[in-house]
PDB file of N, CA and C in Angstrom:
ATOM      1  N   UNK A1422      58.171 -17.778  61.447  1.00 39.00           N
ATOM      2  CA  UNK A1422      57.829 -16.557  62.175  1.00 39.00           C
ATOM      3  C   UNK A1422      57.189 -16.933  63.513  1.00 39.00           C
ATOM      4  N   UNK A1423      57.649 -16.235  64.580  1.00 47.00           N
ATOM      5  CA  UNK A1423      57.248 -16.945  65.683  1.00 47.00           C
ATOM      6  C   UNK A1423      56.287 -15.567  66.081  1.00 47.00           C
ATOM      7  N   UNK A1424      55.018 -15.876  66.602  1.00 52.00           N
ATOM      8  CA  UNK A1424      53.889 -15.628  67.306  1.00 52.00           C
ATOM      9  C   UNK A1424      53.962 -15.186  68.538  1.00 52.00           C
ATOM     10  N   UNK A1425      53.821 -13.769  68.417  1.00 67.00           N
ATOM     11  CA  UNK A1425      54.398 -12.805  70.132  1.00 67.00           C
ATOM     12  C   UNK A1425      53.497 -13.403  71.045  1.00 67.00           C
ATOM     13  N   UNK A1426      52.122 -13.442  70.368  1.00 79.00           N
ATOM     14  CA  UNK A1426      51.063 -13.529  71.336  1.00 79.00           C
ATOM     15  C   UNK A1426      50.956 -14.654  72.357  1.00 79.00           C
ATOM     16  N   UNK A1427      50.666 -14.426  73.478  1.00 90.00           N
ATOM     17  CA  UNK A1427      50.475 -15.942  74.679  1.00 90.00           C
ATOM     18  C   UNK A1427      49.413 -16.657  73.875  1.00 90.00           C
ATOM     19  N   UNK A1428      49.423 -17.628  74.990  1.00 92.00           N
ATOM     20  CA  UNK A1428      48.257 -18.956  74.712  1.00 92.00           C
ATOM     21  C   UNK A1428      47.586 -18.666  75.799  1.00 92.00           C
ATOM     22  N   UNK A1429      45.980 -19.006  76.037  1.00 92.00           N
ATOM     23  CA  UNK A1429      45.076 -19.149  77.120  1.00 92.00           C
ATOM     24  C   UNK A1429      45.106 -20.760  76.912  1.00 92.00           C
ATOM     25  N   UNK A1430      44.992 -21.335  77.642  1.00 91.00           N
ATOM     26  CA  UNK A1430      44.818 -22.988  78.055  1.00 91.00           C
ATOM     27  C   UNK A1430      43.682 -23.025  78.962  1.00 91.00           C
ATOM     28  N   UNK A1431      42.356 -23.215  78.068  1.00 86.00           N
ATOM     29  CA  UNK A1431      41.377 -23.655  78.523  1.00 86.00           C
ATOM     30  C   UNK A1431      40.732 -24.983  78.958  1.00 86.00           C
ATOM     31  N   UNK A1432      41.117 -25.752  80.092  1.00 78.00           N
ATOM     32  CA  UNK A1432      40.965 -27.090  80.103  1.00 78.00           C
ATOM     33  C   UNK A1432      39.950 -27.582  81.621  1.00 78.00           C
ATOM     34  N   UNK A1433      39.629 -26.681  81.681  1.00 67.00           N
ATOM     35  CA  UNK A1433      38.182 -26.404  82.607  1.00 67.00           C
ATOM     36  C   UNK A1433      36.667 -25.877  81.895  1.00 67.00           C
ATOM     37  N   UNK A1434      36.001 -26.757  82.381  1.00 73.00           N
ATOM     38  CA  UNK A1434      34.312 -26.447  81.620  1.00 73.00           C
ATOM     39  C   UNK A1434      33.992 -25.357  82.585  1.00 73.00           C
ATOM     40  N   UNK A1435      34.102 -25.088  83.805  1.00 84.00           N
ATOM     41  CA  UNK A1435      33.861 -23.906  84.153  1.00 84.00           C
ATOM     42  C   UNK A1435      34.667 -22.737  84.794  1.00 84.00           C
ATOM     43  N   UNK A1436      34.052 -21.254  84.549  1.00 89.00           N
ATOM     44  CA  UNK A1436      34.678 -20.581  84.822  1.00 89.00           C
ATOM     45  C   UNK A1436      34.207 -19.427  85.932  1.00 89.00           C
ATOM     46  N   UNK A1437      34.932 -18.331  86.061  1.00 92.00           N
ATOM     47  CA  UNK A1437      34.384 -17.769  87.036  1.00 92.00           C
ATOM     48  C   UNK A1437      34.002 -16.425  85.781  1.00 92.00           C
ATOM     49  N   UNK A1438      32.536 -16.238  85.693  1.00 89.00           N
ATOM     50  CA  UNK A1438      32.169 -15.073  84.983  1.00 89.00           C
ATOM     51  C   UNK A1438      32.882 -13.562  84.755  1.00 89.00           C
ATOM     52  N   UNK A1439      33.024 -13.502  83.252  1.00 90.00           N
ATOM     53  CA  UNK A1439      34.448 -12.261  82.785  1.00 90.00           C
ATOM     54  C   UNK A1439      35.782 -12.576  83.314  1.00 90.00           C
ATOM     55  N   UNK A1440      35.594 -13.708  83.603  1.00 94.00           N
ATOM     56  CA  UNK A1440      37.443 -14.467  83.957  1.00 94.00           C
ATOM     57  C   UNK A1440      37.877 -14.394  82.286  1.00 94.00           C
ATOM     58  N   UNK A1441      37.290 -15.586  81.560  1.00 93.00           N
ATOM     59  CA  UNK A1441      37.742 -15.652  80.365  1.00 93.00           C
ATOM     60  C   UNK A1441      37.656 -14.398  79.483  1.00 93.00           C
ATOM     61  N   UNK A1442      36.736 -13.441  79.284  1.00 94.00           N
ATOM     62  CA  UNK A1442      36.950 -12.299  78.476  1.00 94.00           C
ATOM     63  C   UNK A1442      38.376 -11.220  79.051  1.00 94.00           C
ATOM     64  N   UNK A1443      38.523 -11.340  80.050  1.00 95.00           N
ATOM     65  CA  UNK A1443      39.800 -10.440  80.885  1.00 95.00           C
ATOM     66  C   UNK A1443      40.862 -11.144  80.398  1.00 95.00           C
ATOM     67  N   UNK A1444      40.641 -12.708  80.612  1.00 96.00           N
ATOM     68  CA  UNK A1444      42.251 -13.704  80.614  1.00 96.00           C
ATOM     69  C   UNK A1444      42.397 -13.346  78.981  1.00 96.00           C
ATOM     70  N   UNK A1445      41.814 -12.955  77.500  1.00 95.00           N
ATOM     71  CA  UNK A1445      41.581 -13.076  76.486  1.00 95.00           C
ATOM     72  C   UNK A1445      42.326 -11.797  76.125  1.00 95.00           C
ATOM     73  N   UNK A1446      42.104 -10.820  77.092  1.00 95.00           N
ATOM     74  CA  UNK A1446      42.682  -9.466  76.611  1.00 95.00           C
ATOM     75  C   UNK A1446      44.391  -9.346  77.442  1.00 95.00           C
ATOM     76  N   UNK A1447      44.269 -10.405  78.307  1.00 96.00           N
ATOM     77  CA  UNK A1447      45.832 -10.276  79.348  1.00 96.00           C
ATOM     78  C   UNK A1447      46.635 -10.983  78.682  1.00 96.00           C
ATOM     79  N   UNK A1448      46.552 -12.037  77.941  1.00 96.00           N
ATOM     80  CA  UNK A1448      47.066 -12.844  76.990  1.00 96.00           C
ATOM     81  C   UNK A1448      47.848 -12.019  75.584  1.00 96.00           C
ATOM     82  N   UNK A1449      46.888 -10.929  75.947  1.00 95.00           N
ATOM     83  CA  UNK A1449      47.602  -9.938  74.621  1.00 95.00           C
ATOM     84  C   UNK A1449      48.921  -9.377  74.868  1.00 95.00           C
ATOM     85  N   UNK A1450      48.978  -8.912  76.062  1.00 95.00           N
ATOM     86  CA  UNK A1450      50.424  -7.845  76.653  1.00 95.00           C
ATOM     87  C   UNK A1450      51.257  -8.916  76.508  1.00 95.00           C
ATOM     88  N   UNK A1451      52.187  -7.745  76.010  1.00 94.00           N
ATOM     89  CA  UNK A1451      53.511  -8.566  75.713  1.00 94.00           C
ATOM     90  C   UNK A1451      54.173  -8.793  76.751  1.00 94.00           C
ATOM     91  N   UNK A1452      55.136 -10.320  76.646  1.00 96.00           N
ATOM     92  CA  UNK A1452      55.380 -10.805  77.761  1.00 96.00           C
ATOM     93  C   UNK A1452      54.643 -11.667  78.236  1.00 96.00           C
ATOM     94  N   UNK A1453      53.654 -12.194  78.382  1.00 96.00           N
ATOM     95  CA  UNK A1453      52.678 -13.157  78.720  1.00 96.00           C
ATOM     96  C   UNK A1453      52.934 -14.130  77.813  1.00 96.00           C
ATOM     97  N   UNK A1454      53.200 -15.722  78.287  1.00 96.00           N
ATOM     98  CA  UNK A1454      53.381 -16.867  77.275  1.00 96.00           C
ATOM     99  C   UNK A1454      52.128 -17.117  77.594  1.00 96.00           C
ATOM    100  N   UNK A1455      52.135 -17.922  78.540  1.00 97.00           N
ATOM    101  CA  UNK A1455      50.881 -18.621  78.632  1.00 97.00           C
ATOM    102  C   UNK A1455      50.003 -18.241  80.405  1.00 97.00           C
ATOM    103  N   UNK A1456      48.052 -17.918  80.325  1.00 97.00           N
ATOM    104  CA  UNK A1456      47.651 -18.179  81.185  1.00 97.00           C
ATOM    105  C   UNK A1456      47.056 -19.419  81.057  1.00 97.00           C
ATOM    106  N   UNK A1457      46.496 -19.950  82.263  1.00 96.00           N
ATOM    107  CA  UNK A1457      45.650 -21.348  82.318  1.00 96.00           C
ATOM    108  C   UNK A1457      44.841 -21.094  83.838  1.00 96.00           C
ATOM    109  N   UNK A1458      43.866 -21.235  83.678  1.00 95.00           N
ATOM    110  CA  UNK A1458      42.868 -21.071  84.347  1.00 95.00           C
ATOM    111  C   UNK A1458      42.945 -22.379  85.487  1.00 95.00           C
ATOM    112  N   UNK A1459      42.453 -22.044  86.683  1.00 94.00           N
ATOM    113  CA  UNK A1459      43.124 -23.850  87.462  1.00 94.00           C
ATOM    114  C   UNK A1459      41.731 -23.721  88.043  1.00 94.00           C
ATOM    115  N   UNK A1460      41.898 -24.650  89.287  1.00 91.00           N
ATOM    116  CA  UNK A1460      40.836 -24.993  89.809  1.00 91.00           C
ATOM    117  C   UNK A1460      39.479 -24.228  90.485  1.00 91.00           C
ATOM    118  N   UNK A1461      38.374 -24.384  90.216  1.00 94.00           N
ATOM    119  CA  UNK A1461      37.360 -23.245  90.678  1.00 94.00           C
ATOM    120  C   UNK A1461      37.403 -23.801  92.533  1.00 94.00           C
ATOM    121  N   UNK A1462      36.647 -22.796  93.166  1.00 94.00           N
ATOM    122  CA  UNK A1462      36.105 -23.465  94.266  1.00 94.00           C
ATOM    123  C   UNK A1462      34.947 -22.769  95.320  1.00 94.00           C
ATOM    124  N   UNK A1463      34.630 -22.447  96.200  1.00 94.00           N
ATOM    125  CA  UNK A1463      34.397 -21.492  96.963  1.00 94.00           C
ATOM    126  C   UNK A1463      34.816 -20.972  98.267  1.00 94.00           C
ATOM    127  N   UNK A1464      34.661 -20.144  98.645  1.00 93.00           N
ATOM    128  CA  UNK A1464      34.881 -19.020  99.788  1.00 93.00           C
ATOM    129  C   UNK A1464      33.754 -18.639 100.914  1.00 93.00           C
ATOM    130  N   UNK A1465      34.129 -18.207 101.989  1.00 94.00           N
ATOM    131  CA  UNK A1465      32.955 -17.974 102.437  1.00 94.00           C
ATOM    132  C   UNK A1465      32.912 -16.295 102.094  1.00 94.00           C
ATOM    133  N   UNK A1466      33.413 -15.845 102.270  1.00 92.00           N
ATOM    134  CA  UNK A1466      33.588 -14.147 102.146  1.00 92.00           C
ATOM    135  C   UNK A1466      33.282 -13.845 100.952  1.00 92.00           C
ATOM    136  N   UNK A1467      32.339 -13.050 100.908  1.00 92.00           N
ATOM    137  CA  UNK A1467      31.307 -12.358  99.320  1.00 92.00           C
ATOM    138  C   UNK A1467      32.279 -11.076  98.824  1.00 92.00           C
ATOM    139  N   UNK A1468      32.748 -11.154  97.350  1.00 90.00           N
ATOM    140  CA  UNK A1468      33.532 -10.467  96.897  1.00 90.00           C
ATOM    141  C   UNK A1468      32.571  -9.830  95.928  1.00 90.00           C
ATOM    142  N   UNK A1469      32.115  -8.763  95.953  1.00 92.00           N
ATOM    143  CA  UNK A1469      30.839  -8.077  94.958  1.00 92.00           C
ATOM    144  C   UNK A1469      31.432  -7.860  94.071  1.00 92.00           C
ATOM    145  N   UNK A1470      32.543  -7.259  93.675  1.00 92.00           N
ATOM    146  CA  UNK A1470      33.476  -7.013  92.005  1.00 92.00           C
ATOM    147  C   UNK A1470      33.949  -7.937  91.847  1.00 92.00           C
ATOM    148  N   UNK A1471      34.225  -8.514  90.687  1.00 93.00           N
ATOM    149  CA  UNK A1471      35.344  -8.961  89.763  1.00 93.00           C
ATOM    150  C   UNK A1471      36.613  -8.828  90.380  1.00 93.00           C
ATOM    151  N   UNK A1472      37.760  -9.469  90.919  1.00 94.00           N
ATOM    152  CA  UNK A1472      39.001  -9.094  91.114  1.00 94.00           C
ATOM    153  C   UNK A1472      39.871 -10.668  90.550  1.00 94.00           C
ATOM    154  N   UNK A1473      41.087  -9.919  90.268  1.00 96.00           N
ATOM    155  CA  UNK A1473      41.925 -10.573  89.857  1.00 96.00           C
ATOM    156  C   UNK A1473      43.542 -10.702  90.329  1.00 96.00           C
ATOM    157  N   UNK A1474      43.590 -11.138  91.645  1.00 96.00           N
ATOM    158  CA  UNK A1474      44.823 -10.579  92.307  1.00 96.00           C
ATOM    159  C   UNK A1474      46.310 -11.747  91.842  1.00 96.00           C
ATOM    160  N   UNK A1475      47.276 -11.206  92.020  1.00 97.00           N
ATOM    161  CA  UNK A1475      48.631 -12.395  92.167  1.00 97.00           C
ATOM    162  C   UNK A1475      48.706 -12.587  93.409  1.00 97.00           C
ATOM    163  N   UNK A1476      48.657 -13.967  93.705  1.00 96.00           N
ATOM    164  CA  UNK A1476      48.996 -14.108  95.056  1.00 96.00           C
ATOM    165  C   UNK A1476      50.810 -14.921  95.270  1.00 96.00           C
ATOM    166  N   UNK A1477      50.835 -15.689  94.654  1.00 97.00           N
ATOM    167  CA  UNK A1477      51.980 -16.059  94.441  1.00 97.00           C
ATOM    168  C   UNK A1477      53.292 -16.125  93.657  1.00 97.00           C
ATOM    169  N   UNK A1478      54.627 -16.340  93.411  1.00 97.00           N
ATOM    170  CA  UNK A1478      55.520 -16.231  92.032  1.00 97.00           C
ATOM    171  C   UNK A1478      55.383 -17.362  92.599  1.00 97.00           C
ATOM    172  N   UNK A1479      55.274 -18.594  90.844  1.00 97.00           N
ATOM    173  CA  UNK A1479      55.596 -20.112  90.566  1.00 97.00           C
ATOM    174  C   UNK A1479      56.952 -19.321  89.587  1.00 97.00           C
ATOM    175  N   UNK A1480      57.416 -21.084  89.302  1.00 96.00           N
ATOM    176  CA  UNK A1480      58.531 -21.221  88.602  1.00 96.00           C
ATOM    177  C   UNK A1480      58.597 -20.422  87.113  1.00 96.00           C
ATOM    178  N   UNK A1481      58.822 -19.521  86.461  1.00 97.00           N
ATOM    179  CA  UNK A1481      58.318 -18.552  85.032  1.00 97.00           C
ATOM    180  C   UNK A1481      56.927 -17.958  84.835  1.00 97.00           C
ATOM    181  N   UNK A1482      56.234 -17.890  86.275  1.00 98.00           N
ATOM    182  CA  UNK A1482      55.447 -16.734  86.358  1.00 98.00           C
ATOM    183  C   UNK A1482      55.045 -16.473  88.042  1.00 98.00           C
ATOM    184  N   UNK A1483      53.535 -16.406  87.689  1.00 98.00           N
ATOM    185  CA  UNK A1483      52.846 -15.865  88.965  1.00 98.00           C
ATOM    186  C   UNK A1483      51.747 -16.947  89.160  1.00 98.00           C
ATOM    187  N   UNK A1484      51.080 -17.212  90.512  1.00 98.00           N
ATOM    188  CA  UNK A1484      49.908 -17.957  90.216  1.00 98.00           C
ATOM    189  C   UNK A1484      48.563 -16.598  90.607  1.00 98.00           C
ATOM    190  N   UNK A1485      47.772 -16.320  90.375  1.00 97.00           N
ATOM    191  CA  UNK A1485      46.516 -15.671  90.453  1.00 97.00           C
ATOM    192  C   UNK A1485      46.018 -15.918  91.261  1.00 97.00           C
ATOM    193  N   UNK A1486      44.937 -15.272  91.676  1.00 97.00           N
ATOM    194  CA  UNK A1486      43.433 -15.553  92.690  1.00 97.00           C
ATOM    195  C   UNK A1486      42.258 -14.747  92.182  1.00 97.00           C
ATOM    196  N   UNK A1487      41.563 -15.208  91.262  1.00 96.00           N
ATOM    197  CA  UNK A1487      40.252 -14.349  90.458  1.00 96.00           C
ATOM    198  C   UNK A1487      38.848 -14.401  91.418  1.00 96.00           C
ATOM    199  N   UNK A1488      38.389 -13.822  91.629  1.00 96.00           N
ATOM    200  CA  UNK A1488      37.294 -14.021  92.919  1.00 96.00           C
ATOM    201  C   UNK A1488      35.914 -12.739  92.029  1.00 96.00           C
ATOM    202  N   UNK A1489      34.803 -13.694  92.049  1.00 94.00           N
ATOM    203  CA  UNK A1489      33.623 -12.988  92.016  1.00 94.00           C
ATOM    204  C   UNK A1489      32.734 -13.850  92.710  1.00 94.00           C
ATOM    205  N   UNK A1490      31.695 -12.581  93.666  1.00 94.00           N
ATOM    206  CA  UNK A1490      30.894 -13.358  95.076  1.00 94.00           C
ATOM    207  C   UNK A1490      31.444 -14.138  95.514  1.00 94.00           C
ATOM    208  N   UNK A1491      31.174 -15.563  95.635  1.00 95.00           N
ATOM    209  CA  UNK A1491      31.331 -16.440  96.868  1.00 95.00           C
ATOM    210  C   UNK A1491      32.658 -17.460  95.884  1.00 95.00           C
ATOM    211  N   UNK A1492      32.613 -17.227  94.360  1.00 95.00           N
ATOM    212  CA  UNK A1492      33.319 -18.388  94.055  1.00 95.00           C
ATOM    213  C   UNK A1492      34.737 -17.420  93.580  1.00 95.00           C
ATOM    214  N   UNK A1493      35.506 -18.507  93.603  1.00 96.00           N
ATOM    215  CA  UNK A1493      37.170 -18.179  93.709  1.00 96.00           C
ATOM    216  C   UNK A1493      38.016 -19.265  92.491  1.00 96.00           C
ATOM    217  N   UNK A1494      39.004 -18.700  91.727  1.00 96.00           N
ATOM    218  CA  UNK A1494      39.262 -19.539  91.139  1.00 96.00           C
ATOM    219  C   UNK A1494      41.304 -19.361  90.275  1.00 96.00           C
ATOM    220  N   UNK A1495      41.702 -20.277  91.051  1.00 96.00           N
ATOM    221  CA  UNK A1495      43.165 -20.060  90.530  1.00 96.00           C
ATOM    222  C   UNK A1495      43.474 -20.151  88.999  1.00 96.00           C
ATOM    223  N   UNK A1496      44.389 -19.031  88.643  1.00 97.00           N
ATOM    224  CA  UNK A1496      44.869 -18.544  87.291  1.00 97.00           C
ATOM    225  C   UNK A1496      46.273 -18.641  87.331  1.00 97.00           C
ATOM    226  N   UNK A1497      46.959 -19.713  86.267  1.00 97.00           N
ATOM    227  CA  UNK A1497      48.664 -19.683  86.441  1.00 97.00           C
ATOM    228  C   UNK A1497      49.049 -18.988  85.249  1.00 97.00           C
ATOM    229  N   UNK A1498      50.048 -17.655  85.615  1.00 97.00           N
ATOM    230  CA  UNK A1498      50.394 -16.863  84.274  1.00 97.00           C
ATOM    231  C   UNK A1498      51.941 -17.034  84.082  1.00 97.00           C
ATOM    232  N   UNK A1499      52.068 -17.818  83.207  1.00 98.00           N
ATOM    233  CA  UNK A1499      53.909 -17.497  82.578  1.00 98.00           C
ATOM    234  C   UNK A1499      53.756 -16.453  82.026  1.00 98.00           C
ATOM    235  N   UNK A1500      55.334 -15.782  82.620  1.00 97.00           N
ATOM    236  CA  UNK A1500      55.541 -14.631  82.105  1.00 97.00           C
ATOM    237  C   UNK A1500      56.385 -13.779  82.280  1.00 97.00           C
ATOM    238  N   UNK A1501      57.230 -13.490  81.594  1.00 97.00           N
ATOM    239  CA  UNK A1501      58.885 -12.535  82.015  1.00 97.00           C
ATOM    240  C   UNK A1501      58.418 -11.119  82.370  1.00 97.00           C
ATOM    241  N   UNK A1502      57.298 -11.288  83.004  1.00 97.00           N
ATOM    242  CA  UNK A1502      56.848  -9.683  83.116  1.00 97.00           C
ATOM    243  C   UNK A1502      56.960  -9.854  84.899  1.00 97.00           C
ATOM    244  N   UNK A1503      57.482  -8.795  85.672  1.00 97.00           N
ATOM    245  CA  UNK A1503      57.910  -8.560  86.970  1.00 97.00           C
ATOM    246  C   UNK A1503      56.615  -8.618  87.253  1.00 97.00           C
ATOM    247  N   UNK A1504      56.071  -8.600  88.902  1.00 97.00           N
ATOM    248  CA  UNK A1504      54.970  -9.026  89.387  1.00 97.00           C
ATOM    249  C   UNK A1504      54.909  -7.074  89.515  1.00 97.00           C
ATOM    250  N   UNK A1505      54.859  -6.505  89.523  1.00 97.00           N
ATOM    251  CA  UNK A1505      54.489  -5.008  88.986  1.00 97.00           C
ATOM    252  C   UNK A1505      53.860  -4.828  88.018  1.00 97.00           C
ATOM    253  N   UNK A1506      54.901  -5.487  87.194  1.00 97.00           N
ATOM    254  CA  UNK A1506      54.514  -5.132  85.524  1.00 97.00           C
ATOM    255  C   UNK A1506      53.129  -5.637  85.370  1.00 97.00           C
ATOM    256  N   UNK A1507      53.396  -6.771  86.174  1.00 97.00           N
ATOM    257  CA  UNK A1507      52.028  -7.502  85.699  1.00 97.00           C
ATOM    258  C   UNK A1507      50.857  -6.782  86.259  1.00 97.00           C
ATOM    259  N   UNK A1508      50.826  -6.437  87.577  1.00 97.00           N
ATOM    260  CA  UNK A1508      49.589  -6.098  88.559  1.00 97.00           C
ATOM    261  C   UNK A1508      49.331  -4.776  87.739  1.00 97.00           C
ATOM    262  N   UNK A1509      50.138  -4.122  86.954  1.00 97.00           N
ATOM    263  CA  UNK A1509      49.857  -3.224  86.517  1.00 97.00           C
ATOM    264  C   UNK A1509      48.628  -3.418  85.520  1.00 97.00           C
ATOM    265  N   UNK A1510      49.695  -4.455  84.510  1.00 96.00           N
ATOM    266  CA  UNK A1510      48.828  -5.025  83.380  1.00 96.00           C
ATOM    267  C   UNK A1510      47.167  -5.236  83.722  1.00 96.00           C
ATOM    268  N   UNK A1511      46.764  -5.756  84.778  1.00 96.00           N
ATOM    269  CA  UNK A1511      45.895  -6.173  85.302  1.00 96.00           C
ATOM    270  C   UNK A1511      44.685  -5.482  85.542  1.00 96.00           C
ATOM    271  N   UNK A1512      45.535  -4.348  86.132  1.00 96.00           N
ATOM    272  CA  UNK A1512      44.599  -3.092  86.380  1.00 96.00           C
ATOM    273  C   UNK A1512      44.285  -2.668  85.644  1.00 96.00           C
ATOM    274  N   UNK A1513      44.940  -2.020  84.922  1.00 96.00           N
ATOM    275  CA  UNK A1513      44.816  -1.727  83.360  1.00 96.00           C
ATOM    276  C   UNK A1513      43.040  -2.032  82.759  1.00 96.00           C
ATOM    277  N   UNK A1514      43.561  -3.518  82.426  1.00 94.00           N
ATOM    278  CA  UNK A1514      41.854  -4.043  82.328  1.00 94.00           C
ATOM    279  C   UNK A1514      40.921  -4.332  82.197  1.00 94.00           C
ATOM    280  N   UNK A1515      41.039  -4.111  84.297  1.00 91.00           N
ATOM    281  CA  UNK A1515      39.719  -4.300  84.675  1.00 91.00           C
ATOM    282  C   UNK A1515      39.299  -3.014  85.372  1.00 91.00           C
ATOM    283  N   UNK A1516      39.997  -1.767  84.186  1.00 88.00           N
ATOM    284  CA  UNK A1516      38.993  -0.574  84.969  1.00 88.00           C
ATOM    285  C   UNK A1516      38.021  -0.867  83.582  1.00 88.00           C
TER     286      UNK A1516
END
């Protein structure tokens, strides 16, 4: 029996705060194989909410841009879900 649900690939000790509880519930929608959380870093520009944007299509998905305050941190999502479907998914949420 094969397992609808994605995988989160956690292979970073840090994260960007309610990244992982959001990536935990996006992992659920169907269509999502796998997210993986990538490199943290910072910004100069202060982002006061939580956001979670697509900035790019990679090869069987999208790559992310998760930003709270000053730190920023790339998210790679496989996934046969259209970059709609997804931004939808997204919104969804983080209302």
């Amino acid at each position: 029996m094969k397992n609808e649900q994605g995988r989160l690939v956690l292979n970073h000790s840090t994260h960007i705060p309610g990244l992982i509880a959001l990536l935990e519930k996006l992992v659920k929608v169907e269509g999502i194989q796998t997210i993986t959380p990538g490199v943290i870093g910072s910004v100069r520009a202060h982002s006061p909410k939580f956001k979670l944007k697509i900035s790019v299509p990679i090869r069987g998905g999208f790559k992310a841009i998760a930003r709270q305050g000053k730190t920023v941190q790339e998210v790679f999502i496989l996934t046969t879900l259209a970059q709609e479907q997804l931004e939808n998914a997204i919104a969804q949420l983080l209302k």
